[in-house]
Amino acid sequence: MGIYSWAWTGLQIDFKSLQNSGGYIADFISRLFPPDLSILDVAWIKLLETIQMSLWGTTIGAIISLPISILSASNLAPWWLRWFANFVQNVVRSIPSIILGLIFVAATGLGAPAGTLALGIYTIGYLGKFYQTAIESVDLYSLEALKVSGASWFQIAQYGVMPQIMPSLWGYTLYMFEYNIRAASVLGVVGAGGIGFELVNYIRGFEYNKATTMMLVLLVVVTAIDIISSQLRRRLEQQ
Amino acid sequence: MNEIDRDSFSPGIVCHQVVSQAKISNRPVLDGINCEIKRGEFVAILGLNGAGKSSLLRSMAGLLPLKSGHVLVNNVSVTPDTLRQARQPLAMLFQGGGLIPQLSALDNVLCGRLSAFSGWQTLQGFPPSERRIGLELLDRLGMAEFANQPTRQLSGGQQQRVAIARALIKSPQILLADEPVTGLDILAIQQVMQILADLHRSGMTIVTVLHDLGLASTYAQTGIIVDRGRVVYHGTSQNLGQEFDRLCDKVDHQLIKY
């Protein structure tokens, strides 16, 4: 209770402005319709770019996350390595994706490469933790059995850990891919490519009807990918 | 006396003043364990929950960090530096099997042979000769038809039999078993205990943690009762009932006192 009231006072909510806000929201939404379908082709191209960014960003992030997660896992790494690897994870996780976008736009210029790299780094903060949790939840006895039979650290990782974590690793990675499509849309705001760039430009230019088209296309694709990937994940869980 | 004769008289496992690093209610889990297990013996370790019986078994396999004392397996001290050598004559069974659920029964069995190959070799899989030995072992345990099935699809008793095959593939002299029949149905319990008895008859030293006094006196020659991290009884398995009653009486008295 104390925490909730503390959080509430921090919000400094002004009820009078809340009463008026309903009208503004209604007005804003009414200006979004009808969607201007003439820009569907632009939307489609930008959307593909967003998906491509997410695919590569997730892949880069996943490849870097795997060793980091192994070094952070309590059942595989000594405490000092774990401390260091967890610290790296925390540092990455505490940087907002927008800031990463700005950093890489400064480094590689406006466009999709900056967004892809930003997503790659951003992904580490989450997949590193997810992978680590998966590794740590592996059955302890199964690893001890391999230890007693004389298997090396590498063999325990290969035969003991990998088969047990692969299904959830794929599941988490798919989820991250899905999430990164939305994150990529946000990155466009700082000029790091993808559909967000166009979206923000239309809104800034008061071309709300075009912005609506962009959002609708995004909605369709996010929904479609959500359906596909949740089916894939269910199949993985059954394995 | 030649080398072999002396060997056959020396004990299989010796625990001397073993004190564990881990603690339970302010005392070490193992609090000065002394015991000697002869070669070719079938020993059951019993005790109440939290007494330290699984920890005792784990200390023999070098899975439990010790604060003091030492464990000898075939005269080799079990220390972090000598683990590989000390574990060489050992194999271990775990409660529930301790298998890799996603791997097939055969692959699980072959995991028992990982130490014979380098990481680079096992990355490319096991050679056909090893697979044949694995299959033969599964066949001996009546599990040949399940060789290619992921072990998570098998019943508890079947999983334990795969685990036994995995233990046997390294031809151990000593088999440590940590509650190998806990959670199994009556038929599976009998099957697993019978396999252990057969292995014992063929000369293997069996050390197993059990919960069931009846099983202990039927299959084991020797019983070790552990209480609060110490050995309170070490002798024939035929008196286990009486010894246990005495132990339970003591615990009852303490409960009443509080």
Coordinates of C-alpha atoms in Angstrom, one line a residue:
Chain A
M1 CA 0.0 0.0 0.0
G2 CA 2.8 2.4 1.0
I3 CA 4.5 1.8 -2.3
Y4 CA 1.4 2.4 -4.3
S5 CA 0.6 5.7 -2.6
W6 CA 4.3 6.7 -3.0
A7 CA 4.1 6.0 -6.7
W8 CA 0.8 7.8 -7.0
T9 CA 2.1 11.1 -5.5
G10 CA 5.0 10.9 -7.9
L11 CA 2.6 10.9 -10.9
Q12 CA 1.2 14.4 -9.9
I13 CA -2.0 13.7 -11.7
D14 CA -4.2 16.8 -12.3
F15 CA -7.8 15.6 -12.4
K16 CA -9.0 18.8 -14.1
S17 CA -6.8 18.3 -17.1
L18 CA -7.8 14.6 -17.2
Q19 CA -11.5 15.7 -17.5
N20 CA -10.7 17.8 -20.6
S21 CA -8.3 15.2 -22.1
G22 CA -11.2 13.0 -23.4
G23 CA -12.2 15.6 -25.9
Y24 CA -8.6 16.0 -27.2
I25 CA -8.2 12.3 -27.6
A26 CA -11.4 12.0 -29.5
D27 CA -10.4 14.9 -31.7
F28 CA -7.0 13.3 -32.4
I29 CA -8.5 10.0 -33.2
S30 CA -11.2 11.4 -35.5
R31 CA -8.4 13.1 -37.6
L32 CA -6.7 9.8 -38.0
F33 CA -9.6 8.5 -40.1
P34 CA -10.1 7.6 -42.9
P35 CA -6.7 6.0 -43.6
D36 CA -5.0 7.3 -46.8
L37 CA -4.4 4.1 -48.7
S38 CA -2.5 5.8 -51.5
I39 CA 0.7 5.3 -49.6
L40 CA 0.3 1.6 -49.1
D41 CA 3.2 0.8 -51.4
V42 CA 5.6 3.1 -49.3
A43 CA 4.2 1.5 -46.1
W44 CA 4.9 -1.9 -47.5
I45 CA 8.5 -1.2 -48.4
K46 CA 9.2 0.4 -45.1
L47 CA 7.5 -2.4 -43.3
L48 CA 9.7 -5.0 -45.0
E49 CA 12.7 -2.9 -44.0
T50 CA 11.5 -3.0 -40.4
I51 CA 11.1 -6.8 -40.5
Q52 CA 14.6 -7.1 -42.0
M53 CA 16.0 -4.9 -39.3
S54 CA 14.4 -7.0 -36.6
L55 CA 15.6 -10.3 -38.2
W56 CA 19.2 -9.2 -38.3
G57 CA 19.1 -7.3 -35.1
T58 CA 17.7 -10.3 -33.2
T59 CA 20.2 -12.7 -34.8
I60 CA 23.2 -10.5 -34.0
G61 CA 21.8 -10.1 -30.4
A62 CA 21.2 -13.8 -30.0
I63 CA 24.7 -14.8 -31.2
I64 CA 26.3 -12.4 -28.6
S65 CA 23.8 -13.3 -25.9
L66 CA 24.6 -17.0 -25.9
P67 CA 28.2 -16.8 -24.6
I68 CA 27.2 -14.0 -22.2
S69 CA 24.4 -16.0 -20.8
I70 CA 26.7 -19.1 -20.3
L71 CA 29.2 -16.9 -18.5
S72 CA 26.3 -15.5 -16.3
A73 CA 24.8 -18.9 -15.4
S74 CA 25.3 -20.1 -11.8
N75 CA 25.6 -23.7 -12.8
L76 CA 28.3 -23.2 -15.4
A77 CA 30.5 -20.3 -14.5
P78 CA 32.6 -19.4 -11.4
W79 CA 31.3 -16.5 -9.3
W80 CA 33.8 -13.8 -10.6
L81 CA 33.0 -14.5 -14.3
R82 CA 29.3 -14.5 -13.4
W83 CA 29.6 -11.2 -11.6
F84 CA 31.3 -9.6 -14.6
A85 CA 28.9 -11.1 -17.2
N86 CA 25.8 -10.0 -15.2
F87 CA 27.3 -6.5 -14.9
V88 CA 27.6 -6.3 -18.7
Q89 CA 24.0 -7.5 -19.1
N90 CA 22.8 -4.8 -16.6
V91 CA 24.7 -2.1 -18.4
V92 CA 23.2 -3.0 -21.7
R93 CA 19.7 -3.4 -20.2
S94 CA 19.8 0.0 -18.6
I95 CA 20.3 1.9 -21.9
P96 CA 17.0 2.7 -23.6
S97 CA 16.6 1.6 -27.2
I98 CA 16.1 5.2 -28.3
I99 CA 19.5 6.1 -26.9
L100 CA 21.1 3.1 -28.6
G101 CA 19.5 4.3 -31.8
L102 CA 20.9 7.8 -31.4
I103 CA 24.4 6.4 -30.7
F104 CA 24.4 4.3 -33.8
V105 CA 22.9 7.0 -36.0
A106 CA 25.8 9.1 -34.9
A107 CA 28.1 6.3 -35.8
T108 CA 26.8 5.0 -39.1
G109 CA 24.4 7.8 -40.2
L110 CA 20.7 7.8 -40.7
G111 CA 19.0 4.6 -41.9
A112 CA 18.5 0.9 -41.3
P113 CA 22.1 -0.1 -40.5
A114 CA 22.0 2.1 -37.4
G115 CA 18.7 0.6 -36.3
T116 CA 19.8 -2.9 -36.8
L117 CA 22.9 -2.5 -34.7
A118 CA 20.9 -0.7 -32.0
L119 CA 18.4 -3.6 -32.0
G120 CA 21.3 -6.1 -31.8
I121 CA 22.7 -4.5 -28.7
Y122 CA 19.3 -3.9 -27.2
T123 CA 18.5 -7.6 -27.7
I124 CA 21.4 -8.7 -25.6
G125 CA 20.0 -7.0 -22.5
Y126 CA 16.9 -9.3 -22.7
L127 CA 18.0 -12.5 -24.4
G128 CA 21.1 -12.7 -22.2
K129 CA 18.8 -12.8 -19.2
F130 CA 16.3 -15.2 -20.8
Y131 CA 19.0 -17.6 -21.9
Q132 CA 20.6 -17.4 -18.5
T133 CA 17.4 -18.3 -16.8
A134 CA 16.9 -21.3 -19.2
I135 CA 20.4 -22.5 -18.5
E136 CA 20.0 -22.2 -14.7
S137 CA 16.7 -24.2 -14.8
V138 CA 18.4 -27.2 -16.3
D139 CA 18.0 -30.4 -14.1
L140 CA 20.9 -30.4 -11.7
Y141 CA 21.1 -34.2 -11.4
S142 CA 21.5 -34.6 -15.2
L143 CA 24.6 -32.4 -15.1
E144 CA 26.0 -34.1 -12.0
A145 CA 25.5 -37.5 -13.7
L146 CA 27.7 -36.3 -16.6
K147 CA 30.2 -34.8 -14.2
V148 CA 30.6 -38.1 -12.3
S149 CA 31.0 -40.0 -15.6
G150 CA 34.0 -37.8 -16.3
A151 CA 32.6 -35.5 -19.0
S152 CA 34.6 -32.2 -19.6
W153 CA 33.0 -28.8 -19.1
F154 CA 32.6 -28.5 -22.9
Q155 CA 31.0 -31.9 -23.1
I156 CA 28.6 -31.1 -20.2
A157 CA 27.6 -27.9 -22.1
Q158 CA 27.2 -29.8 -25.4
Y159 CA 25.4 -32.9 -24.2
G160 CA 23.9 -31.8 -20.9
V161 CA 22.9 -28.2 -21.3
M162 CA 22.3 -27.5 -25.0
P163 CA 19.6 -30.2 -25.6
Q164 CA 17.7 -29.1 -22.5
I165 CA 17.7 -25.4 -23.3
M166 CA 17.3 -25.4 -27.1
P167 CA 13.4 -25.4 -27.2
S168 CA 13.1 -22.5 -24.8
L169 CA 16.0 -20.7 -26.5
W170 CA 14.2 -20.8 -29.8
G171 CA 11.0 -19.7 -28.1
Y172 CA 12.6 -16.7 -26.4
T173 CA 14.4 -15.7 -29.7
L174 CA 11.2 -15.8 -31.6
Y175 CA 9.5 -13.7 -29.0
M176 CA 12.4 -11.2 -29.2
F177 CA 12.0 -11.1 -33.0
E178 CA 8.4 -10.2 -32.6
Y179 CA 9.2 -7.6 -29.9
N180 CA 12.0 -6.1 -32.1
I181 CA 9.5 -5.4 -34.9
R182 CA 7.7 -3.0 -32.5
A183 CA 11.0 -1.7 -31.1
A184 CA 12.3 -1.1 -34.6
S185 CA 9.2 1.1 -35.2
V186 CA 10.2 3.2 -32.3
L187 CA 13.8 3.5 -33.5
G188 CA 12.6 5.1 -36.7
V189 CA 11.7 8.2 -34.6
V190 CA 15.4 9.0 -34.2
G191 CA 16.1 8.3 -37.8
A192 CA 17.4 4.7 -37.4
G193 CA 15.4 3.4 -40.4
G194 CA 12.2 1.3 -40.5
I195 CA 8.6 2.2 -40.5
G196 CA 8.8 4.6 -37.5
F197 CA 10.7 7.2 -39.5
E198 CA 7.9 7.6 -42.0
L199 CA 5.3 7.4 -39.2
V200 CA 6.8 10.2 -37.3
N201 CA 7.3 12.3 -40.4
Y202 CA 3.6 12.0 -41.3
I203 CA 2.5 12.9 -37.8
R204 CA 4.8 15.9 -37.7
G205 CA 3.5 17.0 -41.0
F206 CA -0.1 16.7 -39.8
E207 CA -0.8 14.0 -42.4
Y208 CA -2.6 11.9 -39.9
N209 CA -4.5 9.9 -42.5
K210 CA -1.2 8.6 -43.9
A211 CA 0.1 7.9 -40.4
T212 CA -3.0 5.7 -39.8
T213 CA -2.2 3.6 -42.9
M214 CA 1.3 3.0 -41.5
M215 CA -0.1 2.0 -38.1
L216 CA -2.7 -0.3 -39.6
V217 CA -0.1 -2.0 -41.8
L218 CA 2.1 -2.5 -38.7
L219 CA -0.9 -3.9 -36.8
V220 CA -1.6 -6.4 -39.5
V221 CA 2.0 -7.6 -39.6
V222 CA 2.5 -7.7 -35.9
T223 CA -0.6 -9.7 -35.5
A224 CA 0.4 -12.1 -38.3
I225 CA 3.9 -12.6 -36.9
D226 CA 2.4 -13.1 -33.4
I227 CA 0.2 -15.9 -34.6
I228 CA 2.9 -17.6 -36.6
S229 CA 5.5 -17.4 -33.8
S230 CA 3.2 -18.4 -31.0
Q231 CA 2.3 -21.5 -33.1
L232 CA 6.0 -22.2 -33.6
R233 CA 6.7 -21.7 -29.9
R234 CA 3.9 -24.1 -29.0
R235 CA 5.3 -26.7 -31.3
L236 CA 8.7 -26.2 -29.7
E237 CA 7.3 -26.7 -26.2
Q238 CA 5.9 -30.0 -27.2
Q239 CA 9.3 -31.3 -28.3
Chain B
M1 CA 51.4 -60.7 -1.3
N2 CA 51.1 -59.6 -4.9
E3 CA 49.5 -56.4 -6.1
I4 CA 46.2 -58.0 -7.1
D5 CA 45.7 -59.8 -3.7
R6 CA 46.4 -56.7 -1.7
D7 CA 44.0 -54.8 -3.9
S8 CA 41.2 -57.2 -3.3
F9 CA 41.6 -56.8 0.5
S10 CA 41.7 -53.1 0.5
P11 CA 38.5 -51.2 1.1
G12 CA 36.5 -49.7 -1.8
I13 CA 35.5 -46.5 -0.1
V14 CA 36.8 -45.0 3.1
C15 CA 35.3 -41.9 4.8
H16 CA 37.5 -40.4 7.5
Q17 CA 36.2 -37.6 9.8
V18 CA 34.3 -36.1 6.9
V19 CA 32.8 -32.7 7.6
S20 CA 30.9 -30.9 4.8
Q21 CA 31.1 -27.2 4.1
A22 CA 27.3 -27.0 3.7
K23 CA 25.3 -26.6 6.9
I24 CA 21.8 -27.4 8.0
S25 CA 20.3 -25.9 11.2
N26 CA 23.7 -24.7 12.4
R27 CA 25.7 -27.9 12.1
P28 CA 27.5 -29.3 9.1
V29 CA 25.3 -31.6 6.9
L30 CA 28.0 -34.2 7.4
D31 CA 29.4 -33.8 10.9
G32 CA 32.4 -36.2 11.3
I33 CA 31.5 -39.2 9.2
N34 CA 33.6 -42.4 9.6
C35 CA 32.9 -45.5 7.6
E36 CA 34.5 -48.1 5.4
I37 CA 32.8 -49.9 2.5
K38 CA 34.4 -53.1 1.4
R39 CA 34.8 -54.2 -2.2
G40 CA 31.9 -56.3 -3.4
E41 CA 29.6 -55.2 -0.7
F42 CA 26.0 -54.2 -1.1
V43 CA 25.4 -51.3 1.3
A44 CA 22.2 -49.5 2.0
I45 CA 22.4 -46.0 3.6
L46 CA 19.4 -45.1 5.6
G47 CA 18.2 -42.2 7.7
L48 CA 15.5 -39.7 8.3
N49 CA 15.0 -36.7 6.0
G50 CA 17.9 -34.2 6.4
A51 CA 20.1 -36.8 8.2
G52 CA 22.7 -36.4 5.5
K53 CA 22.5 -39.8 3.7
S54 CA 22.4 -38.3 0.2
S55 CA 25.2 -35.9 1.1
L56 CA 27.3 -38.8 2.3
L57 CA 26.8 -40.5 -1.1
R58 CA 27.6 -37.3 -2.9
S59 CA 30.7 -36.8 -0.9
M60 CA 31.9 -40.2 -2.2
A61 CA 31.5 -39.0 -5.8
G62 CA 33.2 -35.7 -5.1
L63 CA 30.0 -33.7 -5.6
L64 CA 30.0 -32.2 -2.1
P65 CA 32.7 -29.7 -1.0
L66 CA 34.3 -30.8 2.3
K67 CA 35.5 -28.6 5.1
S68 CA 37.7 -31.3 6.6
G69 CA 38.3 -35.0 6.6
H70 CA 38.8 -37.1 3.5
V71 CA 37.2 -39.7 1.2
L72 CA 39.2 -42.5 -0.5
V73 CA 37.9 -44.4 -3.5
N74 CA 40.1 -47.4 -4.3
N75 CA 42.8 -45.7 -2.3
V76 CA 42.6 -42.5 -4.3
S77 CA 41.8 -39.5 -2.3
V78 CA 38.7 -37.6 -3.6
T79 CA 39.9 -34.0 -3.9
P80 CA 39.3 -31.3 -6.6
D81 CA 42.7 -32.1 -8.1
T82 CA 42.3 -35.9 -8.2
L83 CA 38.6 -36.0 -9.2
R84 CA 39.1 -37.5 -12.6
Q85 CA 41.2 -40.3 -11.3
A86 CA 39.0 -40.9 -8.2
R87 CA 35.8 -41.0 -10.2
Q88 CA 37.2 -43.4 -12.7
P89 CA 36.0 -46.6 -10.9
L90 CA 32.6 -44.9 -10.0
A91 CA 29.3 -44.6 -11.6
M92 CA 26.2 -42.9 -10.1
L93 CA 22.5 -43.2 -10.3
F94 CA 20.2 -40.3 -9.3
Q95 CA 16.7 -40.0 -8.0
G96 CA 14.5 -39.8 -11.1
G97 CA 17.3 -40.9 -13.4
G98 CA 19.1 -37.6 -14.0
L99 CA 18.8 -38.2 -17.8
I100 CA 18.8 -35.5 -20.5
P101 CA 15.1 -35.6 -21.3
Q102 CA 15.4 -34.4 -24.9
L103 CA 18.1 -36.9 -25.9
S104 CA 17.2 -40.5 -27.0
A105 CA 17.8 -43.4 -24.6
L106 CA 20.8 -44.5 -26.7
D107 CA 22.4 -41.0 -26.6
N108 CA 21.8 -40.8 -22.9
V109 CA 23.6 -44.1 -22.5
L110 CA 26.5 -42.9 -24.6
C111 CA 26.8 -39.9 -22.4
G112 CA 28.3 -42.2 -19.9
R113 CA 31.3 -42.6 -22.2
L114 CA 32.0 -39.0 -22.8
S115 CA 35.2 -39.1 -20.7
A116 CA 36.7 -41.5 -23.2
F117 CA 36.6 -38.9 -26.0
S118 CA 37.7 -35.3 -26.5
G119 CA 35.2 -32.5 -26.8
W120 CA 36.2 -32.2 -30.5
Q121 CA 35.5 -35.9 -31.1
T122 CA 32.1 -35.9 -29.3
L123 CA 31.1 -32.8 -31.3
Q124 CA 30.9 -35.1 -34.3
G125 CA 28.9 -37.8 -32.4
F126 CA 29.9 -41.2 -31.1
P127 CA 31.6 -43.9 -33.3
P128 CA 29.4 -46.9 -34.4
S129 CA 31.3 -49.3 -32.1
E130 CA 30.2 -47.3 -29.1
R131 CA 26.6 -47.2 -30.3
R132 CA 26.7 -50.9 -30.6
I133 CA 27.9 -51.3 -27.0
G134 CA 25.2 -48.9 -25.9
L135 CA 22.5 -50.8 -27.7
E136 CA 23.7 -54.1 -26.2
L137 CA 23.4 -52.6 -22.7
L138 CA 19.9 -51.3 -23.4
D139 CA 19.0 -54.7 -24.7
R140 CA 20.4 -56.4 -21.5
L141 CA 18.1 -54.1 -19.5
G142 CA 15.1 -54.8 -21.7
M143 CA 15.1 -51.3 -23.2
A144 CA 16.3 -52.0 -26.8
E145 CA 13.0 -51.1 -28.4
F146 CA 13.1 -47.6 -26.8
A147 CA 16.7 -46.8 -27.9
N148 CA 15.7 -44.0 -30.3
Q149 CA 13.0 -42.5 -28.1
P150 CA 13.6 -39.3 -26.2
T151 CA 13.7 -40.3 -22.6
R152 CA 11.1 -37.8 -21.5
Q153 CA 8.6 -40.1 -23.2
L154 CA 9.6 -43.0 -21.0
S155 CA 8.1 -44.0 -17.6
G156 CA 10.0 -43.5 -14.4
G157 CA 11.1 -47.1 -14.2
Q158 CA 12.2 -47.1 -17.8
Q159 CA 14.2 -43.9 -17.3
Q160 CA 16.0 -45.4 -14.3
R161 CA 16.9 -48.5 -16.4
V162 CA 18.4 -46.1 -19.1
A163 CA 20.3 -44.4 -16.3
I164 CA 21.6 -47.8 -15.2
A165 CA 22.8 -48.5 -18.8
R166 CA 24.5 -45.1 -18.8
A167 CA 26.2 -46.0 -15.6
L168 CA 27.3 -49.5 -16.8
I169 CA 28.8 -48.3 -20.1
K170 CA 31.9 -47.1 -18.3
S171 CA 32.2 -50.6 -16.6
P172 CA 32.4 -49.2 -13.1
Q173 CA 33.6 -51.2 -10.1
I174 CA 31.5 -49.2 -7.7
L175 CA 27.9 -48.1 -8.3
L176 CA 26.5 -45.3 -6.1
A177 CA 22.8 -44.9 -6.2
D178 CA 20.9 -42.0 -4.7
E179 CA 17.3 -43.0 -4.0
P180 CA 17.1 -44.9 -7.3
V181 CA 13.6 -46.3 -6.6
T182 CA 12.0 -43.2 -5.1
G183 CA 8.8 -42.3 -7.1
L184 CA 8.7 -45.6 -9.0
D185 CA 5.8 -48.1 -8.9
I186 CA 6.1 -51.4 -7.2
L187 CA 6.9 -53.4 -10.3
A188 CA 9.6 -50.9 -11.4
I189 CA 11.1 -50.8 -7.8
Q190 CA 11.5 -54.6 -8.0
Q191 CA 13.0 -54.5 -11.5
V192 CA 15.6 -51.8 -10.5
M193 CA 16.5 -53.5 -7.2
Q194 CA 16.8 -56.9 -9.0
I195 CA 19.2 -55.3 -11.5
L196 CA 21.3 -53.9 -8.6
A197 CA 21.3 -57.3 -7.0
D198 CA 22.5 -59.0 -10.3
L199 CA 25.2 -56.4 -10.6
H200 CA 26.3 -57.1 -7.1
R201 CA 26.4 -60.8 -7.7
S202 CA 28.7 -60.1 -10.7
G203 CA 31.1 -58.5 -8.3
M204 CA 30.2 -54.8 -8.3
T205 CA 30.2 -52.8 -5.1
I206 CA 26.8 -51.2 -4.6
V207 CA 26.2 -48.3 -2.3
T208 CA 22.6 -47.0 -2.3
V209 CA 20.5 -44.6 -0.4
L210 CA 17.1 -46.1 0.4
H211 CA 14.0 -45.1 2.3
D212 CA 12.5 -48.5 2.6
L213 CA 13.8 -50.8 5.4
G214 CA 12.3 -53.8 3.8
L215 CA 14.2 -53.3 0.5
A216 CA 17.3 -52.6 2.5
S217 CA 17.2 -55.8 4.4
T218 CA 16.1 -57.9 1.4
Y219 CA 18.8 -56.7 -1.0
A220 CA 21.7 -55.2 1.0
Q221 CA 24.2 -57.1 3.2
T222 CA 25.2 -54.1 5.2
G223 CA 23.2 -51.1 6.5
I224 CA 24.5 -47.7 7.5
I225 CA 22.2 -45.5 9.4
V226 CA 23.0 -41.8 9.4
D227 CA 21.6 -39.3 11.9
R228 CA 22.4 -35.6 12.1
G229 CA 25.4 -36.0 10.0
R230 CA 27.0 -38.9 11.8
V231 CA 27.0 -42.7 11.4
V232 CA 24.9 -44.1 14.2
Y233 CA 24.8 -47.7 13.0
H234 CA 27.0 -49.7 10.6
G235 CA 26.4 -53.4 10.5
T236 CA 24.3 -56.2 9.1
S237 CA 21.2 -55.2 7.3
Q238 CA 19.1 -57.7 9.3
N239 CA 18.8 -55.5 12.4
L240 CA 17.8 -52.4 10.6
G241 CA 14.3 -52.4 11.9
Q242 CA 15.3 -52.5 15.6
E243 CA 18.0 -49.9 15.0
F244 CA 15.5 -47.6 13.3
D245 CA 13.0 -48.0 16.1
R246 CA 15.6 -46.9 18.6
L247 CA 16.4 -43.9 16.4
C248 CA 12.8 -42.9 16.0
D249 CA 12.2 -43.3 19.8
K250 CA 15.1 -40.9 20.4
V251 CA 13.5 -38.3 18.0
D252 CA 10.1 -38.8 19.6
H253 CA 11.6 -38.1 23.0
Q254 CA 13.2 -34.9 21.7
L255 CA 9.9 -33.8 20.2
I256 CA 8.1 -34.3 23.5
K257 CA 10.8 -32.4 25.4
Y258 CA 10.3 -29.4 23.2

